[in-house]
PDB file of C-alpha atoms in Angstrom:
ATOM      1  CA  GLN A  14     -72.860 -29.330   6.283  1.00 71.00           C
ATOM      2  CA  THR A  15     -71.272 -26.364   8.644  1.00 83.00           C
ATOM      3  CA  ALA A  16     -73.016 -23.350   6.063  1.00 88.00           C
ATOM      4  CA  TYR A  17     -76.270 -25.327   6.504  1.00 89.00           C
ATOM      5  CA  PHE A  18     -76.174 -25.406  11.219  1.00 89.00           C
ATOM      6  CA  ILE A  19     -75.169 -22.212  11.027  1.00 91.00           C
ATOM      7  CA  MET A  20     -78.300 -21.251   8.762  1.00 91.00           C
ATOM      8  CA  LYS A  21     -81.093 -22.951  10.218  1.00 91.00           C
ATOM      9  CA  MET A  22     -79.910 -21.672  13.508  1.00 92.00           C
ATOM     10  CA  ASN A  23     -80.404 -18.136  12.106  1.00 92.00           C
ATOM     11  CA  PHE A  24     -84.031 -19.521  10.907  1.00 93.00           C
ATOM     12  CA  TYR A  25     -85.222 -20.640  14.173  1.00 94.00           C
ATOM     13  CA  ASN A  26     -83.405 -18.139  15.713  1.00 93.00           C
ATOM     14  CA  GLU A  27     -85.754 -15.583  13.448  1.00 94.00           C
ATOM     15  CA  MET A  28     -88.412 -17.488  14.475  1.00 94.00           C
ATOM     16  CA  ALA A  29     -88.246 -17.472  17.429  1.00 95.00           C
ATOM     17  CA  VAL A  30     -88.226 -13.627  17.687  1.00 95.00           C
ATOM     18  CA  ARG A  31     -91.474 -13.760  15.476  1.00 94.00           C
ATOM     19  CA  ILE A  32     -92.862 -16.039  18.535  1.00 95.00           C
ATOM     20  CA  GLN A  33     -91.344 -13.768  21.238  1.00 94.00           C
ATOM     21  CA  LYS A  34     -92.848 -10.294  20.004  1.00 94.00           C
ATOM     22  CA  ARG A  35     -96.261 -11.641  19.143  1.00 93.00           C
ATOM     23  CA  TRP A  36     -96.205 -13.060  22.398  1.00 93.00           C
ATOM     24  CA  ARG A  37     -95.233  -9.965  24.489  1.00 92.00           C
ATOM     25  CA  GLY A  38     -97.178  -7.988  22.568  1.00 89.00           C
ATOM     26  CA  TYR A  39    -100.157 -10.379  23.065  1.00 89.00           C
ATOM     27  CA  TYR A  40     -99.538 -10.070  26.753  1.00 89.00           C
ATOM     28  CA  VAL A  41     -99.239  -6.385  26.856  1.00 87.00           C
ATOM     29  CA  ARG A  42    -102.053  -5.224  25.628  1.00 82.00           C
ATOM     30  CA  LYS A  43    -104.132  -8.035  27.796  1.00 82.00           C
ATOM     31  CA  TYR A  44    -102.774  -7.326  31.182  1.00 83.00           C
ATOM     32  CA  THR A  45     -99.748  -4.699  31.408  1.00 81.00           C
ATOM     33  CA  HIS A  46    -101.930  -2.319  29.146  1.00 80.00           C
ATOM     34  CA  ASN A  47    -105.305  -3.160  28.842  1.00 80.00           C
ATOM     35  CA  TYR A  48    -107.283  -1.119  26.100  1.00 81.00           C
ATOM     36  CA  TYR A  49    -110.468  -1.263  27.902  1.00 84.00           C
ATOM     37  CA  ALA A  50    -109.564  -0.480  31.631  1.00 83.00           C
ATOM     38  CA  LEU A  51    -107.348   2.441  30.128  1.00 83.00           C
ATOM     39  CA  LYS A  52    -110.754   3.679  28.298  1.00 88.00           C
ATOM     40  CA  LYS A  53    -112.725   3.045  31.301  1.00 90.00           C
ATOM     41  CA  TYR A  54    -110.138   4.855  33.297  1.00 90.00           C
ATOM     42  CA  LEU A  55    -110.703   8.080  31.561  1.00 92.00           C
ATOM     43  CA  GLU A  56    -115.019   8.574  30.971  1.00 94.00           C
ATOM     44  CA  ALA A  57    -114.305   8.347  35.103  1.00 93.00           C
ATOM     45  CA  ILE A  58    -112.229  11.027  34.640  1.00 94.00           C
ATOM     46  CA  SER A  59    -114.084  13.370  32.411  1.00 94.00           C
ATOM     47  CA  VAL A  60    -116.779  12.368  34.768  1.00 94.00           C
ATOM     48  CA  ASN A  61    -115.073  14.271  37.438  1.00 95.00           C
ATOM     49  CA  ASN A  62    -113.797  16.674  35.721  1.00 95.00           C
ATOM     50  CA  GLU A  63    -118.306  17.998  35.032  1.00 95.00           C
ATOM     51  CA  ILE A  64    -118.573  17.090  38.033  1.00 95.00           C
ATOM     52  CA  VAL A  65    -115.876  19.818  39.618  1.00 96.00           C
ATOM     53  CA  ARG A  66    -116.812  21.746  36.626  1.00 95.00           C
ATOM     54  CA  ASN A  67    -120.516  22.322  38.126  1.00 95.00           C
ATOM     55  CA  GLU A  68    -119.634  22.349  41.592  1.00 95.00           C
ATOM     56  CA  LEU A  69    -116.835  25.750  40.286  1.00 95.00           C
ATOM     57  CA  GLN A  70    -119.396  26.883  38.211  1.00 95.00           C
ATOM     58  CA  GLU A  71    -122.284  26.581  41.194  1.00 96.00           C
ATOM     59  CA  TYR A  72    -119.671  28.428  43.670  1.00 96.00           C
ATOM     60  CA  ALA A  73    -119.015  30.969  41.534  1.00 95.00           C
ATOM     61  CA  GLU A  74    -122.505  31.930  41.292  1.00 95.00           C
ATOM     62  CA  MET A  75    -122.862  31.609  44.762  1.00 96.00           C
ATOM     63  CA  LYS A  76    -120.100  34.279  46.038  1.00 95.00           C
ATOM     64  CA  GLU A  77    -121.366  36.330  42.248  1.00 95.00           C
ATOM     65  CA  LYS A  78    -124.508  36.595  43.944  1.00 96.00           C
ATOM     66  CA  GLU A  79    -123.389  37.358  47.347  1.00 96.00           C
ATOM     67  CA  LYS A  80    -120.974  40.293  46.308  1.00 95.00           C
ATOM     68  CA  LYS A  81    -124.393  41.449  44.208  1.00 95.00           C
ATOM     69  CA  LYS A  82    -125.913  41.141  47.776  1.00 95.00           C
ATOM     70  CA  LYS A  83    -123.537  43.210  49.439  1.00 95.00           C
ATOM     71  CA  ASP A  84    -123.203  46.222  47.290  1.00 95.00           C
ATOM     72  CA  LEU A  85    -126.817  46.086  47.168  1.00 95.00           C
ATOM     73  CA  GLU A  86    -127.370  46.823  50.778  1.00 95.00           C
ATOM     74  CA  LYS A  87    -124.335  48.698  50.585  1.00 95.00           C
ATOM     75  CA  GLU A  88    -125.939  51.302  47.935  1.00 94.00           C
ATOM     76  CA  GLU A  89    -128.910  50.777  49.987  1.00 92.00           C
ATOM     77  CA  LYS A  90    -127.539  52.066  53.393  1.00 93.00           C
ATOM     78  CA  GLU A  91    -125.867  54.619  51.368  1.00 93.00           C
ATOM     79  CA  LYS A  92    -128.297  56.134  49.829  1.00 91.00           C
ATOM     80  CA  LYS A  93    -130.267  55.727  53.774  1.00 91.00           C
ATOM     81  CA  TYR A  94    -127.969  58.079  54.920  1.00 92.00           C
ATOM     82  CA  GLN A  95    -127.929  60.875  52.552  1.00 90.00           C
ATOM     83  CA  ALA A  96    -131.920  61.084  52.479  1.00 89.00           C
ATOM     84  CA  ARG A  97    -131.115  61.706  56.409  1.00 90.00           C
ATOM     85  CA  LYS A  98    -129.055  63.909  55.551  1.00 89.00           C
ATOM     86  CA  MET A  99    -130.869  65.694  53.143  1.00 88.00           C
ATOM     87  CA  HIS A 100    -133.979  66.137  55.026  1.00 87.00           C
ATOM     88  CA  TYR A 101    -134.202  69.244  54.982  1.00 88.00           C
ATOM     89  CA  LEU A 102    -135.144  69.190  51.151  1.00 87.00           C
ATOM     90  CA  LEU A 103    -138.475  67.484  52.186  1.00 87.00           C
ATOM     91  CA  SER A 104    -142.211  68.834  50.606  1.00 87.00           C
ATOM     92  CA  THR A 105    -143.656  70.501  52.521  1.00 86.00           C
ATOM     93  CA  GLU A 106    -147.688  71.405  52.656  1.00 82.00           C
ATOM     94  CA  GLN A 107    -147.543  74.460  51.343  1.00 83.00           C
ATOM     95  CA  ILE A 108    -144.116  74.369  48.635  1.00 84.00           C
ATOM     96  CA  ALA A 109    -143.121  70.983  46.722  1.00 84.00           C
ATOM     97  CA  GLY A 110    -139.314  69.915  47.177  1.00 84.00           C
ATOM     98  CA  ILE A 111    -136.595  69.376  44.156  1.00 83.00           C
ATOM     99  CA  TYR A 112    -137.225  66.227  45.215  1.00 85.00           C
ATOM    100  CA  ASN A 113    -141.126  66.015  44.146  1.00 84.00           C
ATOM    101  CA  SER A 114    -141.926  68.359  40.715  1.00 81.00           C
ATOM    102  CA  PRO A 115    -145.009  69.855  39.350  1.00 79.00           C
ATOM    103  CA  PHE A 116    -143.834  68.337  35.907  1.00 81.00           C
ATOM    104  CA  ARG A 117    -143.219  64.700  36.522  1.00 80.00           C
ATOM    105  CA  LYS A 118    -146.672  62.440  36.734  1.00 82.00           C
ATOM    106  CA  SER A 119    -145.045  60.653  40.279  1.00 83.00           C
ATOM    107  CA  PRO A 120    -143.016  62.004  42.700  1.00 81.00           C
ATOM    108  CA  ASP A 121    -138.688  61.292  42.965  1.00 86.00           C
ATOM    109  CA  PRO A 122    -138.014  57.651  44.567  1.00 87.00           C
ATOM    110  CA  MET A 123    -136.503  60.030  46.767  1.00 88.00           C
ATOM    111  CA  GLU A 124    -138.980  61.741  48.026  1.00 88.00           C
ATOM    112  CA  LEU A 125    -139.970  59.061  49.310  1.00 88.00           C
ATOM    113  CA  LEU A 126    -137.096  57.919  51.269  1.00 89.00           C
ATOM    114  CA  LEU A 127    -136.831  61.554  52.139  1.00 87.00           C
ATOM    115  CA  ARG A 128    -140.575  61.103  54.049  1.00 88.00           C
ATOM    116  CA  GLN A 129    -139.753  57.616  55.361  1.00 89.00           C
ATOM    117  CA  SER A 130    -136.120  58.508  57.096  1.00 87.00           C
ATOM    118  CA  LYS A 131    -135.902  60.939  60.589  1.00 87.00           C
ATOM    119  CA  PRO A 132    -134.101  63.558  60.171  1.00 87.00           C
ATOM    120  CA  LEU A 133    -129.741  63.418  61.708  1.00 84.00           C
ATOM    121  CA  SER A 134    -129.083  64.523  64.936  1.00 80.00           C
ATOM    122  CA  HIS A 135    -126.855  67.492  65.943  1.00 70.00           C
ATOM    123  CA  ARG A 136    -123.947  66.702  68.145  1.00 68.00           C
ATOM    124  CA  ARG A 137    -123.580  69.441  70.752  1.00 66.00           C
ATOM    125  CA  GLN A 138    -120.025  69.973  71.759  1.00 60.00           C
ATOM    126  CA  GLN A 139    -119.655  71.203  74.960  1.00 60.00           C
ATOM    127  CA  ALA A 140    -118.425  74.432  76.079  1.00 57.00           C
ATOM    128  CA  LYS A 141    -115.419  73.981  77.851  1.00 55.00           C
ATOM    129  CA  SER A 142    -114.655  77.460  79.925  1.00 52.00           C
ATOM    130  CA  PRO A 143    -110.465  79.044  79.186  1.00 48.00           C
ATOM    131  CA  VAL A 144    -110.324  80.545  82.373  1.00 46.00           C
ATOM    132  CA  ALA A 145    -111.022  77.084  84.361  1.00 47.00           C
ATOM    133  CA  TYR A 146    -108.672  74.924  82.155  1.00 46.00           C
ATOM    134  CA  GLU A 147    -105.430  78.042  83.089  1.00 46.00           C
ATOM    135  CA  LEU A 148    -106.315  77.519  86.238  1.00 46.00           C
ATOM    136  CA  TYR A 149    -106.088  74.040  86.500  1.00 46.00           C
ATOM    137  CA  ASP A 150    -102.471  73.818  84.689  1.00 48.00           C
ATOM    138  CA  TRP A 151    -101.623  77.323  86.916  1.00 47.00           C
ATOM    139  CA  PRO A 152    -100.202  75.440  90.009  1.00 48.00           C
ATOM    140  CA  THR A 153     -97.943  72.958  87.977  1.00 50.00           C
ATOM    141  CA  CYS A 154     -96.333  75.983  86.815  1.00 50.00           C
ATOM    142  CA  ARG A 155     -96.441  74.138  83.014  1.00 53.00           C
ATOM    143  CA  ARG A 156     -96.888  76.825  80.844  1.00 56.00           C
ATOM    144  CA  PRO A 157     -97.736  80.049  81.615  1.00 53.00           C
ATOM    145  CA  PRO A 158    -101.565  81.309  81.639  1.00 52.00           C
ATOM    146  CA  THR A 159    -103.113  82.677  78.388  1.00 57.00           C
ATOM    147  CA  PHE A 160    -106.070  84.788  78.946  1.00 51.00           C
ATOM    148  CA  PRO A 161    -108.871  85.783  76.271  1.00 52.00           C
ATOM    149  CA  THR A 162    -107.918  89.799  75.298  1.00 52.00           C
ATOM    150  CA  GLY A 163    -111.405  90.384  74.169  1.00 52.00           C
ATOM    151  CA  GLU A 164    -114.636  92.759  76.215  1.00 52.00           C
ATOM    152  CA  THR A 165    -116.647  89.693  78.151  1.00 53.00           C
ATOM    153  CA  LEU A 166    -120.388  89.805  77.137  1.00 51.00           C
ATOM    154  CA  LEU A 167    -122.928  91.877  80.089  1.00 48.00           C
ATOM    155  CA  HIS A 168    -125.802  90.455  80.778  1.00 49.00           C
ATOM    156  CA  ILE A 169    -128.957  93.007  80.212  1.00 50.00           C
ATOM    157  CA  GLY A 170    -129.548  94.010  83.125  1.00 51.00           C
ATOM    158  CA  ARG A 171    -126.420  94.684  84.535  1.00 52.00           C
ATOM    159  CA  GLN A 172    -124.404  97.851  84.734  1.00 62.00           C
ATOM    160  CA  LYS A 173    -120.680  98.504  84.512  1.00 61.00           C
ATOM    161  CA  PRO A 174    -119.650  99.939  88.258  1.00 66.00           C
ATOM    162  CA  GLN A 175    -118.740 103.166  88.381  1.00 73.00           C
ATOM    163  CA  GLY A 176    -115.250 103.948  89.982  1.00 74.00           C
ATOM    164  CA  PRO A 177    -111.843 103.604  88.394  1.00 78.00           C
ATOM    165  CA  PHE A 178    -111.529  99.868  87.560  1.00 80.00           C
ATOM    166  CA  ARG A 179    -109.310  97.617  85.178  1.00 82.00           C
ATOM    167  CA  ASP A 180    -110.333  95.253  83.076  1.00 81.00           C
ATOM    168  CA  ILE A 181    -111.151  91.701  84.023  1.00 80.00           C
ATOM    169  CA  ALA A 182    -109.017  89.504  81.450  1.00 81.00           C
ATOM    170  CA  GLU A 183    -106.450  92.462  82.949  1.00 85.00           C
ATOM    171  CA  VAL A 184    -106.865  91.419  87.120  1.00 84.00           C
ATOM    172  CA  LEU A 185    -106.677  87.828  85.921  1.00 84.00           C
ATOM    173  CA  ARG A 186    -104.097  87.837  84.492  1.00 86.00           C
ATOM    174  CA  GLN A 187    -102.222  89.667  87.192  1.00 87.00           C
ATOM    175  CA  ARG A 188    -103.618  86.950  89.129  1.00 86.00           C
ATOM    176  CA  HIS A 189    -102.868  84.562  88.234  1.00 88.00           C
ATOM    177  CA  ARG A 190     -98.895  85.195  87.088  1.00 86.00           C
ATOM    178  CA  PRO A 191     -96.172  82.273  87.104  1.00 85.00           C
ATOM    179  CA  LEU A 192     -93.998  82.239  90.285  1.00 81.00           C
ATOM    180  CA  GLU A 193     -90.616  84.101  90.090  1.00 81.00           C
ATOM    181  CA  PRO A 194     -88.910  82.999  92.553  1.00 79.00           C
ATOM    182  CA  THR A 195     -85.420  85.153  93.569  1.00 79.00           C
ATOM    183  CA  LEU A 196     -82.187  83.291  92.834  1.00 72.00           C
ATOM    184  CA  ARG A 197     -81.576  82.695  96.549  1.00 72.00           C
ATOM    185  CA  VAL A 198     -84.571  80.505  96.112  1.00 73.00           C
ATOM    186  CA  ALA A 199     -84.424  79.389  92.772  1.00 72.00           C
ATOM    187  CA  ALA A 200     -80.744  78.245  93.670  1.00 69.00           C
ATOM    188  CA  SER A 201     -80.042  74.871  95.921  1.00 69.00           C
ATOM    189  CA  ILE A 202     -78.963  75.770  99.754  1.00 70.00           C
ATOM    190  CA  ASN A 203     -75.752  72.879  99.035  1.00 67.00           C
ATOM    191  CA  SER A 204     -72.967  74.278  97.667  1.00 69.00           C
ATOM    192  CA  PRO A 205     -72.327  72.480  94.348  1.00 75.00           C
ATOM    193  CA  LEU A 206     -69.708  70.107  95.720  1.00 77.00           C
ATOM    194  CA  GLU A 207     -71.708  68.505  98.533  1.00 80.00           C
ATOM    195  CA  LYS A 208     -74.476  68.032  95.935  1.00 81.00           C
ATOM    196  CA  ALA A 209     -71.375  66.292  93.147  1.00 81.00           C
ATOM    197  CA  ARG A 210     -70.061  63.850  96.387  1.00 83.00           C
ATOM    198  CA  GLU A 211     -73.894  63.074  97.006  1.00 85.00           C
ATOM    199  CA  GLU A 212     -74.472  62.631  93.835  1.00 85.00           C
ATOM    200  CA  MET A 213     -71.877  60.223  93.050  1.00 86.00           C
ATOM    201  CA  LYS A 214     -71.800  58.576  96.466  1.00 86.00           C
ATOM    202  CA  TRP A 215     -75.753  57.238  95.205  1.00 86.00           C
ATOM    203  CA  GLU A 216     -74.260  56.599  91.853  1.00 84.00           C
ATOM    204  CA  GLU A 217     -71.694  54.423  92.815  1.00 81.00           C
ATOM    205  CA  TRP A 218     -74.123  52.768  95.427  1.00 79.00           C
ATOM    206  CA  ARG A 219     -76.677  52.209  93.377  1.00 78.00           C
ATOM    207  CA  ASN A 220     -74.125  50.687  90.421  1.00 76.00           C
ATOM    208  CA  ARG A 221     -72.063  48.215  92.745  1.00 68.00           C
ATOM    209  CA  ILE A 222     -72.507  44.718  91.463  1.00 65.00           C
ATOM    210  CA  HIS A 223     -71.593  43.553  94.786  1.00 64.00           C
ATOM    211  CA  ASP A 224     -70.731  44.330  98.972  1.00 63.00           C
ATOM    212  CA  ASN A 225     -68.092  42.345  99.204  1.00 65.00           C
ATOM    213  CA  GLU A 226     -64.880  45.024  99.620  1.00 65.00           C
ATOM    214  CA  PHE A 227     -61.490  44.078  97.454  1.00 64.00           C
ATOM    215  CA  LEU A 228     -58.388  43.392  98.630  1.00 66.00           C
ATOM    216  CA  PRO A 229     -54.938  43.651  96.896  1.00 64.00           C
ATOM    217  CA  PHE A 230     -53.869  40.306  99.535  1.00 64.00           C
ATOM    218  CA  SER A 231     -52.061  37.430  97.567  1.00 64.00           C
ATOM    219  CA  SER A 232     -52.923  35.744 101.182  1.00 70.00           C
ATOM    220  CA  TYR A 233     -56.962  36.620 101.893  1.00 67.00           C
ATOM    221  CA  HIS A 234     -57.619  34.913  98.048  1.00 67.00           C
ATOM    222  CA  LYS A 235     -56.065  32.199  98.128  1.00 72.00           C
ATOM    223  CA  ASN A 236     -58.585  29.381 100.337  1.00 77.00           C
ATOM    224  CA  GLN A 237     -61.308  31.256  97.574  1.00 76.00           C
ATOM    225  CA  LYS A 238     -61.972  29.501  94.355  1.00 77.00           C
ATOM    226  CA  TYR A 239     -61.201  30.702  91.458  1.00 72.00           C
ATOM    227  CA  ASP A 240     -64.291  31.644  89.015  1.00 74.00           C
ATOM    228  CA  PRO A 241     -62.999  31.102  85.162  1.00 70.00           C
ATOM    229  CA  SER A 242     -65.068  33.329  83.301  1.00 72.00           C
ATOM    230  CA  ILE A 243     -67.527  31.875  80.558  1.00 69.00           C
ATOM    231  CA  HIS A 244     -66.557  32.949  77.484  1.00 65.00           C
ATOM    232  CA  SER A 245     -63.279  30.970  78.060  1.00 67.00           C
ATOM    233  CA  SER A 246     -64.744  27.921  80.322  1.00 68.00           C
ATOM    234  CA  GLY A 247     -67.457  27.048  77.722  1.00 66.00           C
ATOM    235  CA  GLN A 248     -68.293  24.240  76.495  1.00 69.00           C
ATOM    236  CA  TYR A 249     -67.212  24.719  72.993  1.00 66.00           C
ATOM    237  CA  GLY A 250     -63.851  26.214  74.202  1.00 63.00           C
ATOM    238  CA  GLN A 251     -62.737  30.308  73.656  1.00 61.00           C
ATOM    239  CA  GLU A 252     -64.095  32.261  70.729  1.00 62.00           C
ATOM    240  CA  THR A 253     -60.938  33.383  68.735  1.00 64.00           C
ATOM    241  CA  TYR A 254     -62.922  35.814  67.071  1.00 61.00           C
ATOM    242  CA  GLY A 255     -61.708  39.384  68.055  1.00 61.00           C
ATOM    243  CA  ILE A 256     -59.031  38.221  69.835  1.00 63.00           C
ATOM    244  CA  THR A 257     -56.789  36.933  67.219  1.00 63.00           C
ATOM    245  CA  HIS A 258     -59.207  37.537  63.904  1.00 61.00           C
ATOM    246  CA  PHE A 259     -62.246  39.459  63.115  1.00 59.00           C
ATOM    247  CA  ARG A 260     -63.104  37.545  60.878  1.00 63.00           C
ATOM    248  CA  GLU A 261     -64.017  33.576  60.395  1.00 65.00           C
ATOM    249  CA  VAL A 262     -62.620  31.669  57.975  1.00 69.00           C
ATOM    250  CA  GLN A 263     -63.607  28.550  57.590  1.00 74.00           C
ATOM    251  CA  PRO A 264     -61.878  26.469  54.273  1.00 75.00           C
ATOM    252  CA  LYS A 265     -64.097  23.753  55.593  1.00 80.00           C
ATOM    253  CA  LYS A 266     -67.292  25.548  53.246  1.00 76.00           C
ATOM    254  CA  TRP A 267     -64.848  26.717  50.437  1.00 75.00           C
ATOM    255  CA  VAL A 268     -65.904  26.140  46.971  1.00 75.00           C
ATOM    256  CA  ALA A 269     -62.765  26.510  45.428  1.00 75.00           C
ATOM    257  CA  GLY A 270     -58.962  25.149  46.551  1.00 74.00           C
ATOM    258  CA  LYS A 271     -58.526  29.348  48.065  1.00 73.00           C
ATOM    259  CA  ASP A 272     -59.807  31.800  50.124  1.00 67.00           C
ATOM    260  CA  PHE A 273     -62.413  34.545  48.576  1.00 64.00           C
ATOM    261  CA  GLN A 274     -60.446  37.330  46.687  1.00 65.00           C
ATOM    262  CA  THR A 275     -61.823  40.702  45.785  1.00 61.00           C
ATOM    263  CA  VAL A 276     -62.641  41.759  42.329  1.00 65.00           C
ATOM    264  CA  LEU A 277     -61.740  45.106  43.607  1.00 66.00           C
ATOM    265  CA  PRO A 278     -58.389  46.851  43.895  1.00 64.00           C
ATOM    266  CA  SER A 279     -57.394  48.038  47.321  1.00 65.00           C
ATOM    267  CA  ILE A 280     -57.000  51.141  48.123  1.00 69.00           C
ATOM    268  CA  VAL A 281     -53.431  51.841  48.938  1.00 72.00           C
ATOM    269  CA  LEU A 282     -53.290  54.096  51.762  1.00 71.00           C
ATOM    270  CA  PHE A 283     -54.497  51.171  53.859  1.00 68.00           C
ATOM    271  CA  GLU A 284     -51.814  49.004  52.427  1.00 69.00           C
ATOM    272  CA  LYS A 285     -49.531  51.791  54.108  1.00 70.00           C
ATOM    273  CA  PHE A 286     -50.567  51.037  57.315  1.00 66.00           C
ATOM    274  CA  GLY A 287     -48.505  49.370  59.691  1.00 65.00           C
ATOM    275  CA  LYS A 288     -45.799  48.778  56.955  1.00 66.00           C
ATOM    276  CA  THR A 289     -44.175  52.892  57.035  1.00 64.00           C
ATOM    277  CA  TYR A 290     -43.527  55.263  59.195  1.00 57.00           C
ATOM    278  CA  SER A 291     -44.556  58.725  59.148  1.00 55.00           C
ATOM    279  CA  LYS A 292     -41.508  61.602  59.856  1.00 55.00           C
ATOM    280  CA  THR A 293     -41.795  65.089  60.684  1.00 52.00           C
ATOM    281  CA  GLY A 294     -42.145  67.013  58.096  1.00 49.00           C
ATOM    282  CA  GLN A 295     -42.211  63.935  55.820  1.00 51.00           C
ATOM    283  CA  ILE A 296     -45.160  62.656  53.920  1.00 48.00           C
ATOM    284  CA  VAL A 297     -44.139  59.242  53.500  1.00 45.00           C
TER     285      VAL A 297
END
């Protein structure tokens, strides 16, 4: 009887599993993973992708047209500049230009462009007189004046004066030569010792921090409040870096249980520093 009961329970359990499997499949297909809703969603995505692709294609074509237009404008501008630069190659009534060959049926487009364009205007540079420039710098004595050694061109109706006159460049060179003061004029009036004392006085007056004189007596400063240093009276306390050690040690940031160790071997000479004493005439 017990075996029959166990067989019936196994049969009921198996049937219950089949019923649950069918019901769960139906529920998932109906509400959770709806096939028609998923199909509609994918169709909407494909339509949206097609719209985006068309817009991107139109944008790319528009940018390509703009680039071609800019290139054509740049090329046309370059052609116009070359036409203005080579305007002297334009044909005349007597002689045909190189772009208007008689062997051609029609003139070259460059010939028509040369007729429409205007020639470039030459920029005239203002000639500066070297003598005036040197005379302007002469009072400052920054550099010796330089005068042209070559002879200047005379006017047509002007004749050279008779007599033992020197060249104009030599006269100007002598007239505008730099000053050459004597040692008495170049040296200072004050003695070097007095000058050094004066400089030291002005240096001390410029670099002093306050005007209160320091009186080294114990009873003079007893009523004044002591102003501690910023480093020792800060909110976070005094920093020990540079006083007790020259390397920050933070055990909380260690990955392992010990400090960082160098892989390369240390230098023997530096290891002996502070541990040995030198002796006269001997190598330690």
